[in-house]
Coordinates of C-alpha atoms in Angstrom, one line a residue:
Chain A
M221 CA 116.5 140.6 64.9
P222 CA 115.2 143.3 67.4
D223 CA 115.5 146.8 66.2
I224 CA 118.0 148.4 68.7
N225 CA 119.6 151.9 68.4
I226 CA 122.1 151.7 71.2
N227 CA 122.9 155.3 71.2
D228 CA 119.2 156.3 71.6
I229 CA 118.9 153.8 74.5
A230 CA 122.1 155.2 76.1
A231 CA 120.7 158.7 76.0
L232 CA 117.5 157.6 77.7
A233 CA 119.6 155.9 80.4
H234 CA 121.9 158.9 80.8
L235 CA 125.0 156.9 79.8
D236 CA 127.8 158.3 77.7
L237 CA 129.2 155.3 75.7
T238 CA 132.4 155.3 73.7
A239 CA 132.1 154.0 70.2
E240 CA 133.8 150.9 71.2
E241 CA 131.5 150.3 74.1
A242 CA 128.5 151.0 71.9
T243 CA 129.4 148.4 69.4
G244 CA 130.0 145.7 72.0
L245 CA 126.8 146.5 73.9
Q246 CA 124.7 146.6 70.7
R247 CA 126.0 143.0 70.0
D248 CA 125.2 141.8 73.5
L249 CA 121.8 143.3 73.6
E250 CA 120.9 141.7 70.3
A251 CA 122.0 138.3 71.5
I252 CA 120.1 138.6 74.8
L253 CA 116.9 139.9 73.3
G254 CA 117.2 137.2 70.6
Y255 CA 117.1 134.7 73.4
V256 CA 114.3 136.5 75.2
A257 CA 112.2 136.4 72.1
R258 CA 111.2 132.8 73.1
L259 CA 108.7 134.4 75.5
S260 CA 106.5 135.4 72.6
Q261 CA 105.8 131.7 71.9
I262 CA 104.2 131.1 75.4
P263 CA 100.5 131.7 75.4
T264 CA 99.6 134.3 78.1
E265 CA 96.1 135.5 77.1
G266 CA 94.2 136.5 80.2
V267 CA 97.2 136.0 82.5
T268 CA 97.5 138.8 85.1
P269 CA 101.0 140.2 85.0
M270 CA 102.9 139.5 88.2
S271 CA 104.6 142.6 89.5
Q272 CA 105.7 141.2 92.8
P273 CA 105.7 137.7 94.4
L274 CA 103.4 138.3 97.3
A275 CA 100.9 141.1 98.0
P276 CA 102.1 142.9 101.0
D277 CA 100.2 141.8 104.1
A278 CA 101.2 144.7 106.2
P279 CA 99.3 148.0 106.3
L280 CA 101.4 151.1 105.3
R281 CA 102.8 152.8 108.3
E282 CA 101.3 156.0 109.6
D283 CA 102.4 159.0 107.6
H284 CA 104.1 160.9 110.4
T285 CA 107.2 163.0 109.9
R286 CA 110.2 161.9 111.9
V287 CA 113.8 163.2 112.1
W288 CA 115.7 160.5 110.3
F289 CA 118.8 162.4 109.2
T290 CA 120.1 165.8 110.4
P291 CA 120.9 168.1 107.4
A292 CA 124.5 167.6 108.1
Q293 CA 124.1 163.8 107.8
A294 CA 122.1 164.1 104.6
L295 CA 124.8 166.2 103.1
A296 CA 127.8 164.2 104.4
N297 CA 128.2 162.2 101.2
A298 CA 127.4 165.0 98.8
P299 CA 130.1 165.6 96.1
A300 CA 129.3 169.4 96.5
A301 CA 127.2 171.3 99.0
R302 CA 126.5 174.9 99.9
D303 CA 124.3 176.6 102.4
G304 CA 122.8 173.3 103.5
M305 CA 121.9 172.3 100.0
F306 CA 123.2 170.0 97.3
E307 CA 125.1 172.0 94.8
V308 CA 125.0 171.1 91.0
P309 CA 126.1 172.8 87.8
K310 CA 124.1 175.7 86.7
I311 CA 120.8 174.6 85.0
I312 CA 119.5 178.0 83.8
D313 CA 121.9 180.4 82.2
R314 CA 120.7 184.0 82.5
G315 CA 123.5 185.2 80.3
Chain B
M292 CA 147.1 128.7 111.9
P293 CA 143.8 127.4 110.3
I294 CA 140.7 128.1 112.4
P295 CA 138.6 124.9 113.0
T296 CA 135.1 125.0 111.7
P297 CA 133.1 126.8 114.5
S298 CA 129.4 127.3 114.9
V299 CA 126.9 129.8 116.5
E300 CA 126.4 127.5 119.4
L301 CA 130.1 126.5 119.9
I302 CA 131.2 130.1 119.9
R303 CA 128.5 131.2 122.4
T304 CA 129.2 128.2 124.6
Q305 CA 132.9 128.8 124.7
I306 CA 132.4 132.5 125.5
A307 CA 129.8 131.7 128.2
E308 CA 132.2 129.1 129.7
R309 CA 135.2 131.5 129.6
Q310 CA 137.2 129.2 127.3
T311 CA 137.6 132.2 125.0
T312 CA 136.3 135.7 124.6
A313 CA 134.5 137.5 121.9
T314 CA 137.5 139.8 121.5
A315 CA 139.8 136.9 121.0
V316 CA 137.5 135.3 118.4
A317 CA 137.3 138.6 116.5
E318 CA 141.1 139.0 116.7
Q319 CA 141.7 135.5 115.5
H320 CA 139.5 136.2 112.4
F321 CA 141.2 139.6 111.7
A322 CA 144.6 137.7 111.9
A323 CA 143.3 135.1 109.5
I324 CA 142.2 137.8 107.0
A325 CA 145.6 139.5 107.3
A326 CA 147.4 136.2 106.8
D327 CA 145.3 135.4 103.8
D328 CA 145.9 138.8 102.3
A329 CA 149.6 138.1 102.5
T330 CA 149.4 134.9 100.4
A331 CA 150.2 134.7 96.7
L332 CA 146.6 134.2 95.7
P333 CA 144.5 135.8 98.4
L334 CA 140.7 135.2 98.6
H335 CA 140.1 138.9 98.6
A336 CA 136.8 138.4 100.3
Y337 CA 136.7 141.7 102.2
L338 CA 136.5 145.2 100.7
T339 CA 136.5 147.0 104.1
L340 CA 137.2 145.9 107.6
S341 CA 135.2 147.3 110.6
R342 CA 137.7 146.6 113.3
E343 CA 136.7 149.4 115.7
R344 CA 133.0 148.5 115.6
A345 CA 133.8 144.8 115.9
L346 CA 135.9 145.3 119.0
Q347 CA 133.4 147.5 120.7
Q348 CA 130.7 144.9 120.1
A349 CA 133.1 142.2 121.2
A350 CA 133.8 144.1 124.4
R351 CA 130.1 144.4 125.1
I352 CA 129.7 140.6 124.8
D353 CA 132.7 140.0 127.0
A354 CA 131.3 142.3 129.6
L355 CA 128.1 140.2 129.7
A356 CA 130.1 137.0 130.1
D357 CA 132.3 138.6 132.8
R358 CA 129.1 139.4 134.8
G359 CA 127.7 135.9 134.2
D360 CA 124.7 137.4 132.4
P361 CA 122.8 135.4 129.8
L362 CA 124.4 135.8 126.3
P363 CA 122.3 136.7 123.2
P364 CA 121.8 134.0 120.7
L365 CA 124.6 135.0 118.3
A366 CA 127.0 136.2 121.0
G367 CA 130.5 136.8 119.6
L368 CA 129.6 135.4 116.2
P369 CA 132.1 136.9 113.7
V370 CA 130.1 137.8 110.6
G371 CA 130.8 139.5 107.3
I372 CA 128.2 141.6 105.5
K373 CA 127.8 141.8 101.7
D374 CA 128.8 145.3 100.6
V375 CA 125.4 146.2 99.2
L376 CA 124.0 146.4 102.8
S377 CA 124.2 149.7 104.5
T378 CA 126.4 149.9 107.7
A379 CA 126.5 153.2 109.7
G380 CA 129.9 154.7 109.6
I381 CA 131.4 151.9 107.6
R382 CA 132.1 152.5 103.8
T383 CA 129.5 150.7 101.6
T384 CA 130.6 150.6 98.0
C385 CA 128.2 148.1 96.3
A386 CA 131.5 147.0 94.7
S387 CA 131.1 150.0 92.4
R388 CA 133.3 152.9 91.6
V389 CA 130.2 155.2 91.7
L390 CA 130.1 154.6 95.6
E391 CA 133.8 154.4 96.2
N392 CA 133.7 156.7 99.2
Y393 CA 130.1 156.4 100.4
V394 CA 129.7 156.1 104.1
P395 CA 126.0 155.5 105.2
A396 CA 124.5 157.3 108.1
Y397 CA 122.4 154.2 109.0
D398 CA 122.4 150.5 109.3
A399 CA 120.3 148.1 107.2
T400 CA 117.7 146.4 109.4
A401 CA 119.2 143.0 108.8
V402 CA 122.6 144.2 110.0
A403 CA 121.1 146.0 113.0
R404 CA 119.2 142.8 114.0
L405 CA 122.3 140.6 113.7
E406 CA 124.2 143.0 116.0
A407 CA 121.4 143.3 118.4
A408 CA 121.5 139.4 118.7
G409 CA 125.2 139.6 119.7
A410 CA 127.0 139.2 116.3
V411 CA 130.3 140.9 115.7
I412 CA 130.6 142.6 112.3
L413 CA 134.1 142.1 110.9
G414 CA 133.6 144.0 107.7
K415 CA 132.2 144.3 104.2
L416 CA 132.3 141.6 101.6
N417 CA 133.1 141.7 97.9
C418 CA 130.5 140.9 95.4
D419 CA 129.5 141.7 91.8
E420 CA 128.9 145.4 91.2
F421 CA 125.3 146.1 92.6
A422 CA 124.9 142.3 92.9
M423 CA 124.8 141.9 89.1
G424 CA 126.7 138.8 88.2
S425 CA 127.4 135.2 89.2
T426 CA 131.2 135.2 89.5
T427 CA 132.2 138.3 91.6
E428 CA 134.4 139.1 88.6
N429 CA 132.2 142.2 88.1
S430 CA 133.5 143.9 91.2
A431 CA 135.3 147.2 90.6
Y432 CA 137.7 146.2 93.3
G433 CA 139.1 143.0 91.9
V434 CA 138.1 139.4 91.9
T435 CA 137.4 137.1 94.8
R436 CA 138.9 133.5 94.7
N437 CA 137.2 130.3 95.5
P438 CA 138.6 128.9 98.8
R439 CA 138.4 125.4 97.5
D440 CA 140.4 126.1 94.3
R441 CA 141.9 129.5 94.0
S442 CA 142.0 129.4 90.2
R443 CA 138.2 129.4 90.2
V444 CA 135.4 131.8 90.9
P445 CA 133.5 131.7 94.3
G446 CA 130.3 132.3 92.4
G447 CA 128.2 135.4 92.7
S448 CA 127.0 137.8 93.3
S449 CA 127.6 137.1 97.0
G450 CA 131.0 135.7 96.2
G451 CA 132.8 137.4 99.0
S452 CA 130.2 136.0 101.5
G453 CA 130.7 132.4 100.1
A454 CA 134.5 132.7 100.0
A455 CA 134.8 134.3 103.6
V456 CA 132.6 131.5 105.2
G457 CA 134.2 128.7 103.2
G458 CA 137.7 130.1 103.7
G459 CA 137.3 130.6 107.5
L460 CA 137.5 134.4 107.4
C461 CA 134.1 134.6 109.2
V462 CA 131.7 132.1 110.7
A463 CA 128.6 133.4 108.9
A464 CA 127.8 136.1 106.4
L465 CA 124.9 138.0 104.9
G466 CA 124.4 137.8 101.2
T467 CA 121.6 138.9 98.9
D468 CA 119.8 136.9 96.3
T469 CA 118.0 138.2 93.2
G470 CA 118.3 135.2 91.0
G471 CA 120.6 132.8 92.9
S472 CA 123.2 135.1 94.4
I473 CA 123.2 133.4 97.8
R474 CA 122.6 129.8 96.8
Q475 CA 125.0 129.6 93.8
P476 CA 128.1 131.0 95.7
A477 CA 127.1 128.7 98.7
A478 CA 127.2 125.8 96.3
F479 CA 130.5 126.8 94.7
C480 CA 132.2 127.4 98.1
G481 CA 130.8 124.3 99.8
V482 CA 128.7 126.1 102.4
V483 CA 125.0 126.5 103.1
G484 CA 123.0 129.5 101.7
L485 CA 119.4 130.4 102.4
L486 CA 117.0 132.4 100.3
P487 CA 114.1 133.4 102.6
T488 CA 110.6 134.0 101.4
Y489 CA 110.1 137.5 99.7
G490 CA 109.2 139.8 102.6
R491 CA 110.5 137.6 105.4
V492 CA 113.8 139.5 106.0
S493 CA 113.7 143.3 105.8
R494 CA 115.4 145.0 102.9
F495 CA 115.6 148.4 104.5
G496 CA 119.2 149.6 103.9
L497 CA 119.8 147.3 100.9
A498 CA 120.9 149.1 97.8
A499 CA 118.1 148.1 95.5
F500 CA 118.9 146.2 92.3
A501 CA 115.6 144.5 91.3
S502 CA 113.0 145.4 93.9
S503 CA 110.5 142.6 93.1
L504 CA 113.3 139.9 93.3
D505 CA 115.9 141.2 95.9
H506 CA 116.1 139.1 99.1
V507 CA 118.6 139.2 102.1
G508 CA 119.7 135.9 103.6
P509 CA 122.4 134.1 105.4
L510 CA 125.4 131.9 104.3
A511 CA 126.9 129.7 107.0
H512 CA 128.5 126.2 107.6
S513 CA 125.2 124.5 108.5
A514 CA 121.5 124.7 108.2
K515 CA 121.4 125.2 111.9
D516 CA 123.6 128.3 111.8
C517 CA 121.4 129.6 108.9
A518 CA 118.4 129.0 111.2
Y519 CA 119.9 131.0 114.0
L520 CA 120.7 134.0 111.7
L521 CA 117.2 133.9 110.1
Q522 CA 115.7 133.7 113.5
A523 CA 117.5 136.9 114.5
M524 CA 116.5 138.8 111.2
A525 CA 113.1 137.6 110.3
G526 CA 110.0 139.5 111.2
H527 CA 108.1 142.7 110.2
D528 CA 109.9 145.9 109.7
P529 CA 107.8 149.1 109.4
L530 CA 110.7 150.6 107.4
D531 CA 110.2 148.2 104.5
A532 CA 106.8 148.4 102.8
T533 CA 107.3 144.8 101.4
S534 CA 108.1 143.3 104.8
A535 CA 105.6 140.6 105.7
L536 CA 103.5 140.4 108.9
A537 CA 103.4 136.6 108.7
P538 CA 104.4 135.0 112.0
V539 CA 108.0 134.1 112.4
G540 CA 108.7 130.3 112.7
N541 CA 110.7 128.4 115.2
Y542 CA 113.6 127.8 112.9
V543 CA 116.1 126.6 115.4
G544 CA 113.7 124.6 117.6
G545 CA 112.0 123.0 114.7
L546 CA 115.2 121.4 113.3
G547 CA 115.0 118.2 115.3
A548 CA 111.5 117.1 114.3
S549 CA 111.3 114.1 112.0
I550 CA 111.4 114.4 108.2
R551 CA 109.7 110.9 107.8
G552 CA 106.7 111.1 105.5
L553 CA 107.8 114.4 103.8
K554 CA 106.9 114.4 100.1
I555 CA 109.8 115.6 98.0
G556 CA 109.2 116.5 94.4
V557 CA 111.9 116.1 91.8
P558 CA 111.2 118.2 88.6
R559 CA 112.1 116.3 85.5
E560 CA 112.9 119.5 83.7
V561 CA 116.2 120.0 85.5
F562 CA 117.8 116.7 84.3
G563 CA 118.4 117.8 80.8
A564 CA 121.1 119.1 78.6
G565 CA 123.8 121.1 80.3
L566 CA 123.7 119.3 83.6
D567 CA 127.1 117.9 84.5
A568 CA 127.0 114.2 85.0
E569 CA 128.8 114.2 88.3
V570 CA 126.5 117.0 89.6
E571 CA 123.5 114.9 88.6
A572 CA 125.0 111.8 90.4
R573 CA 125.5 113.8 93.6
T574 CA 121.9 115.2 93.4
R575 CA 120.4 111.7 92.8
E576 CA 122.5 110.3 95.8
S577 CA 121.1 113.0 98.0
I578 CA 117.6 112.4 96.9
A579 CA 118.2 108.6 97.5
A580 CA 119.4 109.5 101.0
L581 CA 116.2 111.5 101.7
R582 CA 114.2 108.5 100.5
G583 CA 116.2 106.2 102.9
A584 CA 115.2 108.6 105.7
G585 CA 111.6 108.0 105.1
C586 CA 110.8 110.8 102.6
E587 CA 108.6 110.0 99.6
I588 CA 110.1 111.0 96.3
V589 CA 107.7 112.2 93.7
D590 CA 108.4 112.9 90.0
I591 CA 106.9 116.3 89.2
S592 CA 106.8 118.7 86.2
L593 CA 107.4 122.5 86.2
P594 CA 106.3 123.2 82.6
N595 CA 107.5 126.8 82.4
H596 CA 110.9 126.1 84.1
D597 CA 112.9 126.8 80.9
A598 CA 111.3 130.2 80.4
A599 CA 112.6 131.5 83.7
I600 CA 116.0 132.9 82.5
A601 CA 114.3 134.9 79.8
V602 CA 111.7 136.3 82.2
Y603 CA 114.4 137.1 84.8
Y604 CA 116.6 139.1 82.5
V605 CA 113.7 141.2 81.3
I606 CA 112.3 142.0 84.8
A607 CA 115.5 142.3 86.7
T608 CA 117.1 144.6 84.1
A609 CA 113.9 146.7 83.9
E610 CA 113.9 147.2 87.6
A611 CA 117.6 147.8 87.7
S612 CA 117.4 150.5 85.1
S613 CA 114.9 152.4 87.3
N614 CA 116.7 151.7 90.6
L615 CA 120.1 152.8 89.4
A616 CA 118.8 156.1 88.1
R617 CA 119.7 157.5 91.5
Y618 CA 123.4 157.3 90.9
D619 CA 123.8 160.6 89.1
G620 CA 126.5 162.4 91.1
V621 CA 124.1 164.8 92.9
R622 CA 123.5 163.5 96.5
Y623 CA 126.3 160.9 97.1
G624 CA 129.1 159.0 95.4
R625 CA 131.3 159.9 92.6
R626 CA 130.7 163.1 90.5
A627 CA 132.4 163.7 87.2
P628 CA 133.3 167.4 86.8
A629 CA 131.1 168.8 83.9
A630 CA 129.8 172.3 82.9
S631 CA 126.3 171.2 82.5
L632 CA 123.9 169.0 84.6
A633 CA 123.1 166.6 81.8
N634 CA 126.8 166.0 81.0
M635 CA 127.5 165.6 84.7
Y636 CA 124.9 162.8 84.9
R637 CA 126.1 161.1 81.8
Q638 CA 129.8 161.3 82.6
T639 CA 129.4 160.3 86.2
R640 CA 127.5 157.3 85.3
D641 CA 129.8 156.4 82.4
Q642 CA 132.9 156.5 84.7
G643 CA 131.1 155.1 87.8
F644 CA 129.5 152.0 86.3
G645 CA 131.2 148.8 85.1
A646 CA 130.4 146.9 81.8
E647 CA 127.8 144.5 83.2
V648 CA 125.9 147.3 85.1
K649 CA 125.8 149.3 81.9
R650 CA 124.6 146.2 79.9
R651 CA 121.7 145.7 82.3
I652 CA 120.7 149.3 82.6
L653 CA 120.6 149.5 78.7
L654 CA 118.7 146.2 78.4
G655 CA 116.2 147.4 81.1
T656 CA 115.8 150.8 79.5
Y657 CA 115.1 149.1 76.2
V658 CA 112.4 146.7 77.5
L659 CA 110.7 149.6 79.3
S660 CA 110.9 152.0 76.4
A661 CA 107.8 153.0 74.4
G662 CA 106.7 150.5 71.8
Y663 CA 108.6 147.6 73.6
Y664 CA 107.0 147.6 77.0
D665 CA 104.1 145.2 76.2
A666 CA 106.2 142.8 74.1
Y667 CA 109.0 142.5 76.7
Y668 CA 108.1 143.8 80.1
R669 CA 104.4 143.0 80.4
K670 CA 105.0 139.7 78.6
A671 CA 107.7 138.7 81.1
Q672 CA 105.4 139.6 84.0
Q673 CA 102.8 137.3 82.6
V674 CA 105.2 134.3 82.1
R675 CA 106.5 135.1 85.6
A676 CA 102.9 134.4 86.9
L677 CA 103.0 131.1 85.0
V678 CA 106.3 130.1 86.5
A679 CA 105.0 130.9 90.0
G680 CA 101.8 129.0 89.2
D681 CA 103.8 125.9 88.3
Y682 CA 105.2 126.0 91.9
Q683 CA 101.9 126.6 93.5
R684 CA 100.4 123.5 91.7
A685 CA 103.4 121.4 92.5
F686 CA 103.1 122.2 96.2
G687 CA 99.6 121.0 96.1
G688 CA 101.1 117.5 96.0
V689 CA 104.5 117.8 97.6
D690 CA 106.1 119.4 100.7
L691 CA 109.5 120.3 99.2
I692 CA 111.2 120.4 95.8
A693 CA 114.7 119.1 95.2
T694 CA 117.1 120.1 92.4
P695 CA 120.8 120.6 91.9
T696 CA 121.7 124.2 92.8
T697 CA 123.8 124.8 89.7
P698 CA 124.3 122.8 86.5
T699 CA 128.1 122.6 87.0
P700 CA 130.7 123.2 89.8
A701 CA 132.6 126.5 90.0
F702 CA 134.1 127.7 86.7
K703 CA 137.7 129.0 86.2
L704 CA 138.3 132.7 86.7
G705 CA 137.8 134.4 83.3
E706 CA 136.3 131.2 81.8
K707 CA 132.9 132.5 81.0
A708 CA 133.1 135.8 79.0
D709 CA 129.8 135.6 77.1
P710 CA 127.0 137.3 79.2
L711 CA 124.2 135.1 77.9
E712 CA 126.2 131.9 78.6
L713 CA 126.7 133.1 82.2
Y714 CA 123.0 134.0 82.5
M715 CA 122.0 130.4 81.6
A716 CA 124.1 129.1 84.4
D717 CA 121.4 130.5 86.8
A718 CA 118.7 128.2 85.3
F719 CA 118.0 126.3 88.5
T720 CA 118.0 129.1 91.0
V721 CA 116.1 131.8 89.0
P722 CA 112.7 130.1 89.2
A723 CA 112.3 130.2 93.0
S724 CA 113.4 133.9 92.9
L725 CA 110.7 134.7 90.5
A726 CA 108.1 132.9 92.6
G727 CA 109.4 134.6 95.8
I728 CA 109.5 131.3 97.7
P729 CA 112.2 130.1 100.1
A730 CA 115.1 127.8 98.9
I731 CA 118.3 126.6 100.4
S732 CA 121.6 125.2 99.0
V733 CA 123.3 122.4 101.0
P734 CA 126.6 120.8 100.2
C735 CA 126.1 117.3 98.8
G736 CA 129.6 116.1 97.9
A737 CA 132.0 116.8 95.1
A738 CA 132.2 116.8 91.3
H739 CA 135.6 116.9 89.7
G740 CA 137.0 117.6 93.2
L741 CA 134.8 120.7 93.6
P742 CA 131.8 121.3 95.9
V743 CA 128.3 120.6 94.7
G744 CA 125.1 122.0 96.2
L745 CA 121.6 120.4 96.5
Q746 CA 118.8 122.9 96.4
L747 CA 115.6 122.4 98.4
I748 CA 112.6 124.7 97.7
A749 CA 109.6 125.2 100.0
P750 CA 106.2 127.0 99.8
A751 CA 106.1 130.6 101.0
F752 CA 107.0 131.1 104.7
E753 CA 107.8 127.4 105.1
E754 CA 111.5 128.1 106.1
E755 CA 111.0 125.9 109.2
R756 CA 110.3 122.8 107.0
L757 CA 113.1 123.8 104.6
L758 CA 115.7 124.2 107.3
R759 CA 114.6 120.9 109.0
A760 CA 115.1 119.0 105.7
A761 CA 118.5 120.6 105.1
H762 CA 119.6 119.9 108.7
H763 CA 118.6 116.2 108.4
L764 CA 120.4 116.0 105.0
E765 CA 123.5 117.2 106.8
L766 CA 123.1 114.6 109.5
L767 CA 122.6 111.9 106.8
R768 CA 125.8 112.9 105.1
L769 CA 127.8 112.8 108.4
A770 CA 126.4 109.3 109.3

């Protein structure tokens, strides 16, 4: 059985789980990882990991700046904005 | 009034010959959507309608027709767009609470290209939240029903796309496919669904779920209509670094060529436990029809086929855990009020995401975490290479591969509650996704009174061959 501490993983993923959610998800993850364990039976020595199906055949585009959004468009969906910037709760408390 | 099954060519011809107008076609579809919404068990295929944009586009098409100007290939075609693709000025939710009021400032390239080819965008279609699921029951905005049996799921994650096409609420739709999310709902709803080659259709403007697996593709009533949509969307896009330069085929023009002499491989691994007997019978009948049309049927083996689901649920969740980190309440979407930044992130994500999305983020976070990366993520990437290698070897001897699209027809709403059991139902569609090669699901009759799909798979960038075989299979079924 895989060793899973669901609350540690939730903290890494920035998720706040209720105790009930944590119990159910712990059980689900154990079942899924139990199934995934079959991969360890497949010999893969010397096999290059495949990170994407096809290597891109197109060169990267020129690194030119272009106006894509106006500041107003970029901020249009912001939950909170002030002075042309995204506003978030205070990070550093100077007392 | 039910709308008869129209097509890309029929609508364009009728508009060109002034038998109807693009505006009238759009209005008929909006009326059909409203009428369906008023029924006791609505399909609930749409999350947002884009009436103003649709009627403006229809007016442009009608003005061309008024002047007798040539019409673009998709002129007046009413389409629905899966709600994971950005649409400028039209709410795009990804079927998630976290993006409940998100209105993009730009169009996905696939959407812009369809519109440039004359299509009329009716609205945004329901799906599983962030395309994670195979029933559309994971939408934060309610389930979509199967147009062929409203007690059943339409499949997923592009369930709204399958239901809207199958239910006559648009003529074609865009879906996205990461492990089967175009082909499986197409099979469940009795329509055609095409997964293009990785890189063939731009993903610019698609909300990323699993970047090495996400594809954009069409659902429609026929292979020919899918060919028209692919023709409009395919080709390099400088805004997508994974978009391919490979030349675009003649998808529509190539449909008529003969399929005589095509070698079609049938992998023995798919005819095992879990395959419904009637689905197997329909599959074998379709393969026999292809043989009757002059194709050579070849028994093949894909030795790593059964490992695909395990590989997929490691890689897809790992990529999802990274891609969905952006939904933190800072720049767009929902924000939970909290005194500290860390609490704001956590509470926003807890309130904004549904159960399946959390499950996948957690699984992905686990397989990428220190101490487990090699055992799960790296191992899965290696086995993925073996799965893809199986196809490469098989295509050394055959031109196409045929399988059932799904092991069973559509399940009942609420029938499958166990996540692992649901994941297993993707067994036939996931391997092509892992390999990044094109595949199509074509209706091939009924099992237990429900639609069944035959899946055809082709080597990378051989969509022309794939669509031609699918088109001929449709002709054989009509004959």
